[in-house]
mmCIF file of C-alpha atoms in Angstrom:
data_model
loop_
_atom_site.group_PDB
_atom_site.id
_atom_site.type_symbol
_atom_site.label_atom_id
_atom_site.label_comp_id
_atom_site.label_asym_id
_atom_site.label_seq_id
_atom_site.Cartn_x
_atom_site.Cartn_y
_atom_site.Cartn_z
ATOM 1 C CA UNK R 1 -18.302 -6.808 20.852
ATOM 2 C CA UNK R 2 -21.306 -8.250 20.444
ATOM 3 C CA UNK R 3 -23.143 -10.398 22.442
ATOM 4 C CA UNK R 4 -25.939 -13.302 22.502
ATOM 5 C CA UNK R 5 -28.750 -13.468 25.659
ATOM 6 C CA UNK R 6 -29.995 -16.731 26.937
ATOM 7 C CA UNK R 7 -33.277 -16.680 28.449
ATOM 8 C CA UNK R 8 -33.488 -18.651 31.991
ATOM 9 C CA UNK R 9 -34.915 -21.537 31.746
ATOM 10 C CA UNK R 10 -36.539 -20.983 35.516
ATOM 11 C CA UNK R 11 -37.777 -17.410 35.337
ATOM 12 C CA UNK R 12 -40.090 -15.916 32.903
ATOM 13 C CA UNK R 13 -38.778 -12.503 33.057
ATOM 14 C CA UNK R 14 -37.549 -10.894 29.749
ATOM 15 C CA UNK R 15 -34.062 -9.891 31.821
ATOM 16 C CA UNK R 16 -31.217 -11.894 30.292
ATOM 17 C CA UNK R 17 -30.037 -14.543 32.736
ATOM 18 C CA UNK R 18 -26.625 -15.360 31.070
ATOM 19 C CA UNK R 19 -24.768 -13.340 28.524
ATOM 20 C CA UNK R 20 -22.432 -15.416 26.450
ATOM 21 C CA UNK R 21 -19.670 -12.991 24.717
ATOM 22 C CA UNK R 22 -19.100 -13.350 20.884
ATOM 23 C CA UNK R 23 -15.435 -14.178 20.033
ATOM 24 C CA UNK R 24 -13.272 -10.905 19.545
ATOM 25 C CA UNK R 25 -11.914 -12.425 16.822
ATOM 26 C CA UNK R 26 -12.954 -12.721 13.385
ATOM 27 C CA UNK R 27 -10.845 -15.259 11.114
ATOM 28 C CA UNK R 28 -10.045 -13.966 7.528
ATOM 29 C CA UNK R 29 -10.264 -16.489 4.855
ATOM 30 C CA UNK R 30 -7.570 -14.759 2.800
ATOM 31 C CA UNK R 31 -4.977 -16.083 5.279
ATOM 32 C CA UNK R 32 -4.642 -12.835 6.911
ATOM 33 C CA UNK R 33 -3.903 -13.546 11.016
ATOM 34 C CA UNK R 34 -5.016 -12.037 13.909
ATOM 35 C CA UNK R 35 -1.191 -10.944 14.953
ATOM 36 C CA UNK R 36 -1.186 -8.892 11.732
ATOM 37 C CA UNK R 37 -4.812 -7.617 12.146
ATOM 38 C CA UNK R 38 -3.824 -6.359 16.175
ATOM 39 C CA UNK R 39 -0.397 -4.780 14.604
ATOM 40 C CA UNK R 40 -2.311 -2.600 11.783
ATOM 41 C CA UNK R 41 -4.933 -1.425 14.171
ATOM 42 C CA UNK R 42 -2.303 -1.005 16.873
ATOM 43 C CA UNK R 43 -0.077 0.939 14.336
ATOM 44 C CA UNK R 44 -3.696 2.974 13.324
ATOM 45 C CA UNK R 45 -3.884 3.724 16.968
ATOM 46 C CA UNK R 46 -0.555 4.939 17.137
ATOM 47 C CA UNK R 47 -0.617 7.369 14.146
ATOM 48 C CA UNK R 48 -4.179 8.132 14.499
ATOM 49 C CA UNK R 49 -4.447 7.080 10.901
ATOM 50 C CA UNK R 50 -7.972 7.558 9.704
ATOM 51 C CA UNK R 51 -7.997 4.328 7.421
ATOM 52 C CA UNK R 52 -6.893 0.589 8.119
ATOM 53 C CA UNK R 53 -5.611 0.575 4.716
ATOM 54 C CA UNK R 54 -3.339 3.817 5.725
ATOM 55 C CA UNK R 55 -2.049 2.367 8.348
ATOM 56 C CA UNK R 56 -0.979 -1.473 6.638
ATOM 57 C CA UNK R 57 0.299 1.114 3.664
ATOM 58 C CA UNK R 58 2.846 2.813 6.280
ATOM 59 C CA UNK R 59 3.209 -0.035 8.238
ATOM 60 C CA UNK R 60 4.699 -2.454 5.236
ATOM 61 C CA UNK R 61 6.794 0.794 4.304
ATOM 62 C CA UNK R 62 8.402 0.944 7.971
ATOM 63 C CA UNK R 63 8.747 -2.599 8.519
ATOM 64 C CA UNK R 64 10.540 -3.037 5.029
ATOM 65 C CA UNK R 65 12.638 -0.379 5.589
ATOM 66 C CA UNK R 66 13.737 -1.491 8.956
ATOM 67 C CA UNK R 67 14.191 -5.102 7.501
ATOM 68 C CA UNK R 68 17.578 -3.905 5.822
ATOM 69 C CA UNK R 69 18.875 -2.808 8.994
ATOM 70 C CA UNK R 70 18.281 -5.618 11.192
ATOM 71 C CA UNK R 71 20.843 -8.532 10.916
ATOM 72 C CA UNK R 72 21.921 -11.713 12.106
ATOM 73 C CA UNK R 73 19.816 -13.225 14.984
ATOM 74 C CA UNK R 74 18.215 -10.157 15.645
ATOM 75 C CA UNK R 75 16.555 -10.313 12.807
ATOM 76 C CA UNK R 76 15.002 -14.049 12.819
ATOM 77 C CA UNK R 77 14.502 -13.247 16.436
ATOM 78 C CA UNK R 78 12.301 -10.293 15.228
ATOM 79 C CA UNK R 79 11.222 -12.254 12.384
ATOM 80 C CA UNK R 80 9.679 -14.812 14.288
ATOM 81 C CA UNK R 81 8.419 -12.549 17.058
ATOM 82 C CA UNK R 82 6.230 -10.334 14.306
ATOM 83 C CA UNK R 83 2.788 -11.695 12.982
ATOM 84 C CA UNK R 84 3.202 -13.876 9.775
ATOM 85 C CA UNK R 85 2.868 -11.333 7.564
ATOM 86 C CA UNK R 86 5.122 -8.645 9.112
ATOM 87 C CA UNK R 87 7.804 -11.131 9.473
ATOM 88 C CA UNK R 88 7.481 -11.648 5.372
ATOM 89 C CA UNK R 89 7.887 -8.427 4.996
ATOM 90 C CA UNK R 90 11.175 -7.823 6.976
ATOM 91 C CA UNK R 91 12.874 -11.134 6.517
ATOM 92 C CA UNK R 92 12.324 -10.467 2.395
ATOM 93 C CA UNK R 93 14.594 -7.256 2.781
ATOM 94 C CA UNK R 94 18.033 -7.605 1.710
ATOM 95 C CA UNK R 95 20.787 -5.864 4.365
ATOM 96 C CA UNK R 96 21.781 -2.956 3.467
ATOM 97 C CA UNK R 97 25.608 -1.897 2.660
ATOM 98 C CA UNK R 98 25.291 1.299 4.723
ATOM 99 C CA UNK R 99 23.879 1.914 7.708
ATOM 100 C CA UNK R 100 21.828 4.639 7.875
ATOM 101 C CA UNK R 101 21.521 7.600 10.732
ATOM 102 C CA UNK R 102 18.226 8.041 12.154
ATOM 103 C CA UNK R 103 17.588 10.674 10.430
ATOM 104 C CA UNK R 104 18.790 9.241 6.792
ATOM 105 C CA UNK R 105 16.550 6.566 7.705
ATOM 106 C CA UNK R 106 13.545 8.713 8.095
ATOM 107 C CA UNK R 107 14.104 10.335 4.459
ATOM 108 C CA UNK R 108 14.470 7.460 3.464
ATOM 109 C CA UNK R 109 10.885 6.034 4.608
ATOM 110 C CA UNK R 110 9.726 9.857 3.303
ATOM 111 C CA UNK R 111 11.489 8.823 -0.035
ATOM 112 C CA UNK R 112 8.842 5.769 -0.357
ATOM 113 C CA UNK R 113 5.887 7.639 1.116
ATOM 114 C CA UNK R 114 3.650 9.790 -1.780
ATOM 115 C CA UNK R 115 3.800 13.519 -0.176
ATOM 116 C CA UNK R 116 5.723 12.649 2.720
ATOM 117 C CA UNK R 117 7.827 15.589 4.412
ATOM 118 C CA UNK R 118 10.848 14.318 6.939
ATOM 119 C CA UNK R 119 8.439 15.402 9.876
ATOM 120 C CA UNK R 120 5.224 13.121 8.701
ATOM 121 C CA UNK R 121 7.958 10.516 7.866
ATOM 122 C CA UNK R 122 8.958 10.775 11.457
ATOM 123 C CA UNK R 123 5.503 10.504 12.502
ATOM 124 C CA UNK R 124 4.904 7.222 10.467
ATOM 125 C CA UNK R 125 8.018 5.602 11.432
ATOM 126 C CA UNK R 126 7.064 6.346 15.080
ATOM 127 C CA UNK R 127 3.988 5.267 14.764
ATOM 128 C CA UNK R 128 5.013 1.816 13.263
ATOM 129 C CA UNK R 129 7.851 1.541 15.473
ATOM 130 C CA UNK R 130 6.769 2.663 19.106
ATOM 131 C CA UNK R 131 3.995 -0.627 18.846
ATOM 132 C CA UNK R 132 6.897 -3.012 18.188
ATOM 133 C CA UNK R 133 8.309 -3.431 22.377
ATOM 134 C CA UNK R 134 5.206 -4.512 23.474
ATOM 135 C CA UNK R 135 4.596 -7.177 20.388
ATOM 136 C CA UNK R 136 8.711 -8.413 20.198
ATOM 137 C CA UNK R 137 9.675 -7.747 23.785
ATOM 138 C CA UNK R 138 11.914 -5.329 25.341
ATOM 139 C CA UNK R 139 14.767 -7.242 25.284
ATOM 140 C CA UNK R 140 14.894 -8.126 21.415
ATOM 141 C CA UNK R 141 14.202 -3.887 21.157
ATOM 142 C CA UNK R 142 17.628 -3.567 22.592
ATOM 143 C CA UNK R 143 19.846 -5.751 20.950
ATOM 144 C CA UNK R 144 18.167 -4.219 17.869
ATOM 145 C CA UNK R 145 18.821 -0.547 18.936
ATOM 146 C CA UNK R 146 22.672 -1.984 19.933
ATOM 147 C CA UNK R 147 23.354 -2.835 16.355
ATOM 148 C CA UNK R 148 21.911 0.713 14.719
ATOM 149 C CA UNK R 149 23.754 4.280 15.280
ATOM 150 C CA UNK R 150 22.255 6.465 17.827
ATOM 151 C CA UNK R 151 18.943 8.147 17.504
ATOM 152 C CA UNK R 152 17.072 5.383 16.358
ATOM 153 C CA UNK R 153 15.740 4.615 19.998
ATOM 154 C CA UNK R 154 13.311 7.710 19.940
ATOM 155 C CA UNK R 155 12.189 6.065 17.284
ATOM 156 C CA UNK R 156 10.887 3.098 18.913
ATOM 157 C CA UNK R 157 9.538 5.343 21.943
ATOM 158 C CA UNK R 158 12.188 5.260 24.258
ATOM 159 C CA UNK R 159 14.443 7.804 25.232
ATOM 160 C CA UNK R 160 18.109 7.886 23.615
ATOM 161 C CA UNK R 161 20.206 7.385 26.574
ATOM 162 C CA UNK R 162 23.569 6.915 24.700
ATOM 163 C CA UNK R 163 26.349 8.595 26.026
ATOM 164 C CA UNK R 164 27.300 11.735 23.428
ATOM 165 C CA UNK R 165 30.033 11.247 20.698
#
């Protein structure tokens, strides 16, 4: 952060009397929003991606693949809870016929990734999905887990406390 010093107007001393904070925010004229810009660098945290660009990359990857497994309100609720461009990028997923196992559905997100292995798949799905509680809520979080088999809940950082088949 940056910030601007203005003199005193009743001292002469070269201390700053009042420090006025830039804005935090920077707006992109490409139409990219702040929501989106917090969820990459959140998502870059996570993952301890080295790049921004990585972490949009695995990001859009996650979020589309997730897309087909959400339905019904739970996924306009998530939809609408995202940043703009997240929310594009699940809502233009269509469902899926088959749900997919946890671990089917991190090959699959290995399947899209260039060099991915099923353990840095897991890592970028984690990574993607572990920021979402905070940004959707809690409570969205678990009517989402409700509607996909076990295992996905590690997934999103929590621990899978459904009872054993």
């Amino acid at each position: 952060m940056s910030v601007t010093t203005v003199p005193s107007a009743t001292t002469r001393s070269t201390a700053p009397a009042t420090v006025i904070p830039t804005p935090s925010h920077i707006t992109h004229p490409t139409g990219d929003d702040n929501g989106w810009t917090r969820l990459i660098d959140a998502v870059r945290e996570s993952g301890q991606y080295t790049t921004r660009l990585e972490a949009e990359s695995v990001t859009r990857i996650v979020l589309s693949a997730l897309g087909g497994h959400v339905i019904s309100d739970e996924r306009v609720d998530l939809a609408r809870a995202l940043p703009e461009e997240a929310a594009r990028v699940v809502a233009s997923q269509i469902p899926v016929t088959r749900r997919l196992t946890a671990a089917e559905f991190v090959d699959s997100v290995a399947a899209r990734i260039e060099g991915a292995t099923p353990a840095t798949a897991r890592w970028d799905v984690s990574s993607v999905l572990s920021v979402l509680p905070p940004l959707v809520g809690d409570e969205l979080v678990t009517r989402i887990l409700a509607q996909l088999p076990a295992g996905y809940a590690l997934l999103f950082g929590r621990a899978d406390l459904s009872p054993a088949s």
